[in-house]
Amino acid sequence: MTDCDLCGRGIPTVIPVRAIRPLLKFAYPEGVWKGLCEPCLDSAQKTYLTVNKNQTSCRKGKCALCGDKTGVFPVELQIPNFSKGVIKKDADLCYRCLKSVDEAYIRYKKEQIEQDHEQGRIHGHEHVHPHH
């Protein structure tokens, strides 16, 4: 089990997202990997698409993924809670991390589609053409 780096949900596997941490850019010039659960990835990707379309104004803050103090955008998280079910809370992400989330989202969805195709073939759902 591992925890989502945004909401803290404990899940079997997380989706890797590259975060460029300004304070660590000399040690890790390629960035560090953060792990997100699917609901956080979906929510952050929706924020990225909204920011790209509407150029919603950002405010100064600290990014929850890379730690940079810069312009951030609120991403709505749905945090599991035993007594209340789900608590909605915002996490602030900078544009660079949102863009990274979008890349991870596309990669993740592509892998899901490929897995679905492979499972379809394994279970004998492929089309068989009779020999003429």
PDB file of C-alpha atoms in Angstrom:
ATOM      1  CA  MET A   1       0.000   0.000   0.000  1.00  0.00           C
ATOM      2  CA  THR A   2       1.067   3.540  -0.682  1.00  0.00           C
ATOM      3  CA  ASP A   3      -0.462   6.956  -0.051  1.00  0.00           C
ATOM      4  CA  CYS A   4      -1.602   9.604  -2.502  1.00  0.00           C
ATOM      5  CA  ASP A   5       0.664  12.665  -2.199  1.00  0.00           C
ATOM      6  CA  LEU A   6      -2.346  15.016  -2.360  1.00  0.00           C
ATOM      7  CA  CYS A   7      -5.210  13.495  -0.352  1.00  0.00           C
ATOM      8  CA  GLY A   8      -3.334  10.857   1.686  1.00  0.00           C
ATOM      9  CA  ARG A   9      -5.640   7.997   0.569  1.00  0.00           C
ATOM     10  CA  GLY A  10      -3.966   4.618   1.033  1.00  0.00           C
ATOM     11  CA  ILE A  11      -4.205   2.613  -2.205  1.00  0.00           C
ATOM     12  CA  PRO A  12      -2.341  -0.349  -3.784  1.00  0.00           C
ATOM     13  CA  THR A  13      -0.724   1.720  -6.549  1.00  0.00           C
ATOM     14  CA  VAL A  14      -0.473   5.412  -7.342  1.00  0.00           C
ATOM     15  CA  ILE A  15      -0.163   7.150 -10.701  1.00  0.00           C
ATOM     16  CA  PRO A  16       3.299   8.730 -11.077  1.00  0.00           C
ATOM     17  CA  VAL A  17       3.454  12.479 -11.753  1.00  0.00           C
ATOM     18  CA  ARG A  18       6.751  14.320 -12.281  1.00  0.00           C
ATOM     19  CA  ALA A  19       7.195  17.400 -10.081  1.00  0.00           C
ATOM     20  CA  ILE A  20      10.093  19.784 -10.647  1.00  0.00           C
ATOM     21  CA  ARG A  21      11.080  20.919  -7.157  1.00  0.00           C
ATOM     22  CA  PRO A  22      12.907  24.248  -7.329  1.00  0.00           C
ATOM     23  CA  LEU A  23      14.780  23.627  -4.079  1.00  0.00           C
ATOM     24  CA  LEU A  24      16.033  20.265  -5.369  1.00  0.00           C
ATOM     25  CA  LYS A  25      16.626  21.147  -9.022  1.00  0.00           C
ATOM     26  CA  PHE A  26      20.392  20.679  -8.747  1.00  0.00           C
ATOM     27  CA  ALA A  27      20.081  17.270  -7.088  1.00  0.00           C
ATOM     28  CA  TYR A  28      17.107  16.216  -9.265  1.00  0.00           C
ATOM     29  CA  PRO A  29      17.182  18.219 -12.525  1.00  0.00           C
ATOM     30  CA  GLU A  30      14.647  15.827 -14.103  1.00  0.00           C
ATOM     31  CA  GLY A  31      12.262  16.278 -11.167  1.00  0.00           C
ATOM     32  CA  VAL A  32      10.941  13.936  -8.513  1.00  0.00           C
ATOM     33  CA  TRP A  33       8.047  11.506  -8.809  1.00  0.00           C
ATOM     34  CA  LYS A  34       4.899  12.100  -6.804  1.00  0.00           C
ATOM     35  CA  GLY A  35       2.085   9.557  -6.633  1.00  0.00           C
ATOM     36  CA  LEU A  36      -1.574  10.465  -7.063  1.00  0.00           C
ATOM     37  CA  CYS A  37      -4.726   8.389  -6.721  1.00  0.00           C
ATOM     38  CA  GLU A  38      -7.147   8.376  -9.645  1.00  0.00           C
ATOM     39  CA  PRO A  39      -9.697  10.831  -8.125  1.00  0.00           C
ATOM     40  CA  CYS A  40      -6.925  13.395  -7.417  1.00  0.00           C
ATOM     41  CA  LEU A  41      -5.440  12.894 -10.894  1.00  0.00           C
ATOM     42  CA  ASP A  42      -8.887  13.424 -12.483  1.00  0.00           C
ATOM     43  CA  SER A  43      -9.587  16.524 -10.400  1.00  0.00           C
ATOM     44  CA  ALA A  44      -6.181  18.098 -11.090  1.00  0.00           C
ATOM     45  CA  GLN A  45      -6.545  17.369 -14.804  1.00  0.00           C
ATOM     46  CA  LYS A  46      -9.966  19.091 -14.842  1.00  0.00           C
ATOM     47  CA  THR A  47      -8.348  22.127 -13.178  1.00  0.00           C
ATOM     48  CA  TYR A  48      -5.589  22.109 -15.819  1.00  0.00           C
ATOM     49  CA  LEU A  49      -8.160  22.101 -18.642  1.00  0.00           C
ATOM     50  CA  THR A  50     -10.139  24.935 -16.985  1.00  0.00           C
ATOM     51  CA  VAL A  51      -6.993  27.006 -16.439  1.00  0.00           C
ATOM     52  CA  ASN A  52      -5.994  26.506 -20.083  1.00  0.00           C
ATOM     53  CA  LYS A  53      -9.436  27.507 -21.397  1.00  0.00           C
ATOM     54  CA  ASN A  54     -10.349  30.355 -19.078  1.00  0.00           C
ATOM     55  CA  GLN A  55      -6.955  31.524 -17.838  1.00  0.00           C
ATOM     56  CA  THR A  56      -8.530  31.738 -14.387  1.00  0.00           C
ATOM     57  CA  SER A  57      -6.543  34.051 -12.198  1.00  0.00           C
ATOM     58  CA  CYS A  58      -4.150  32.317  -9.910  1.00  0.00           C
ATOM     59  CA  ARG A  59      -3.117  33.498  -6.490  1.00  0.00           C
ATOM     60  CA  LYS A  60       0.215  33.348  -4.722  1.00  0.00           C
ATOM     61  CA  GLY A  61       0.731  30.250  -2.650  1.00  0.00           C
ATOM     62  CA  LYS A  62       2.796  27.125  -2.149  1.00  0.00           C
ATOM     63  CA  CYS A  63       2.330  24.239  -4.593  1.00  0.00           C
ATOM     64  CA  ALA A  64       1.266  21.019  -2.850  1.00  0.00           C
ATOM     65  CA  LEU A  65       3.379  18.880  -5.211  1.00  0.00           C
ATOM     66  CA  CYS A  66       6.629  20.760  -5.875  1.00  0.00           C
ATOM     67  CA  GLY A  67       6.681  23.124  -2.895  1.00  0.00           C
ATOM     68  CA  ASP A  68       7.374  26.185  -5.077  1.00  0.00           C
ATOM     69  CA  LYS A  69       6.013  29.508  -3.814  1.00  0.00           C
ATOM     70  CA  THR A  70       4.397  30.825  -6.983  1.00  0.00           C
ATOM     71  CA  GLY A  71       1.032  31.305  -8.665  1.00  0.00           C
ATOM     72  CA  VAL A  72      -1.225  28.387  -7.719  1.00  0.00           C
ATOM     73  CA  PHE A  73      -4.641  27.116  -8.746  1.00  0.00           C
ATOM     74  CA  PRO A  74      -7.066  25.335  -6.384  1.00  0.00           C
ATOM     75  CA  VAL A  75      -7.692  21.636  -7.119  1.00  0.00           C
ATOM     76  CA  GLU A  76     -10.685  20.096  -5.345  1.00  0.00           C
ATOM     77  CA  LEU A  77      -9.760  16.928  -3.464  1.00  0.00           C
ATOM     78  CA  GLN A  78     -12.206  14.363  -2.157  1.00  0.00           C
ATOM     79  CA  ILE A  79     -10.606  13.048   1.003  1.00  0.00           C
ATOM     80  CA  PRO A  80     -12.043   9.830   2.445  1.00  0.00           C
ATOM     81  CA  ASN A  81     -13.300  10.247   6.021  1.00  0.00           C
ATOM     82  CA  PHE A  82     -14.647   7.427   8.186  1.00  0.00           C
ATOM     83  CA  SER A  83     -17.354   9.480   9.900  1.00  0.00           C
ATOM     84  CA  LYS A  84     -18.391  11.808   7.055  1.00  0.00           C
ATOM     85  CA  GLY A  85     -17.700   9.674   3.973  1.00  0.00           C
ATOM     86  CA  VAL A  86     -15.874  12.276   1.920  1.00  0.00           C
ATOM     87  CA  ILE A  87     -14.552  15.724   2.818  1.00  0.00           C
ATOM     88  CA  LYS A  88     -13.948  18.200  -0.012  1.00  0.00           C
ATOM     89  CA  LYS A  89     -10.794  20.239   0.381  1.00  0.00           C
ATOM     90  CA  ASP A  90      -8.675  22.286  -2.009  1.00  0.00           C
ATOM     91  CA  ALA A  91      -5.001  21.704  -2.690  1.00  0.00           C
ATOM     92  CA  ASP A  92      -2.961  24.364  -4.457  1.00  0.00           C
ATOM     93  CA  LEU A  93      -0.979  23.343  -7.536  1.00  0.00           C
ATOM     94  CA  CYS A  94       1.223  25.500  -9.743  1.00  0.00           C
ATOM     95  CA  TYR A  95       0.767  25.534 -13.515  1.00  0.00           C
ATOM     96  CA  ARG A  96       3.921  23.474 -14.119  1.00  0.00           C
ATOM     97  CA  CYS A  97       2.641  20.654 -11.868  1.00  0.00           C
ATOM     98  CA  LEU A  98      -0.834  20.859 -13.436  1.00  0.00           C
ATOM     99  CA  LYS A  99       0.792  20.409 -16.862  1.00  0.00           C
ATOM    100  CA  SER A 100       2.705  17.421 -15.479  1.00  0.00           C
ATOM    101  CA  VAL A 101      -0.567  15.986 -14.144  1.00  0.00           C
ATOM    102  CA  ASP A 102      -2.122  16.355 -17.602  1.00  0.00           C
ATOM    103  CA  GLU A 103       0.776  14.402 -19.169  1.00  0.00           C
ATOM    104  CA  ALA A 104       0.438  11.688 -16.495  1.00  0.00           C
ATOM    105  CA  TYR A 105      -3.352  11.610 -17.027  1.00  0.00           C
ATOM    106  CA  ILE A 106      -2.966  11.038 -20.786  1.00  0.00           C
ATOM    107  CA  ARG A 107      -0.312   8.346 -20.220  1.00  0.00           C
ATOM    108  CA  TYR A 108      -2.473   6.642 -17.565  1.00  0.00           C
ATOM    109  CA  LYS A 109      -5.624   6.620 -19.741  1.00  0.00           C
ATOM    110  CA  LYS A 110      -3.612   5.250 -22.689  1.00  0.00           C
ATOM    111  CA  GLU A 111      -2.284   2.415 -20.502  1.00  0.00           C
ATOM    112  CA  GLN A 112      -5.832   1.632 -19.304  1.00  0.00           C
ATOM    113  CA  ILE A 113      -7.078   1.376 -22.899  1.00  0.00           C
ATOM    114  CA  GLU A 114      -4.148  -0.896 -23.821  1.00  0.00           C
ATOM    115  CA  GLN A 115      -4.847  -3.122 -20.804  1.00  0.00           C
ATOM    116  CA  ASP A 116      -8.527  -3.339 -21.740  1.00  0.00           C
ATOM    117  CA  HIS A 117      -7.542  -4.442 -25.252  1.00  0.00           C
ATOM    118  CA  GLU A 118      -5.111  -7.043 -23.905  1.00  0.00           C
ATOM    119  CA  GLN A 119      -7.686  -8.427 -21.497  1.00  0.00           C
ATOM    120  CA  GLY A 120     -10.193  -8.571 -24.358  1.00  0.00           C
ATOM    121  CA  ARG A 121      -7.765 -10.695 -26.369  1.00  0.00           C
ATOM    122  CA  ILE A 122      -6.952 -12.939 -23.418  1.00  0.00           C
ATOM    123  CA  HIS A 123     -10.644 -13.651 -22.801  1.00  0.00           C
ATOM    124  CA  GLY A 124     -11.243 -14.648 -26.415  1.00  0.00           C
ATOM    125  CA  HIS A 125     -13.187 -11.607 -27.568  1.00  0.00           C
ATOM    126  CA  GLU A 126     -11.026 -11.058 -30.610  1.00  0.00           C
ATOM    127  CA  HIS A 127     -12.565 -11.277 -34.051  1.00  0.00           C
ATOM    128  CA  VAL A 128     -11.650 -14.497 -35.832  1.00  0.00           C
ATOM    129  CA  HIS A 129     -11.662 -14.409 -39.604  1.00  0.00           C
ATOM    130  CA  PRO A 130     -12.340 -17.805 -41.196  1.00  0.00           C
ATOM    131  CA  HIS A 131      -9.838 -18.929 -43.814  1.00  0.00           C
ATOM    132  CA  HIS A 132     -11.141 -18.791 -47.375  1.00  0.00           C
TER     133      HIS A 132
END
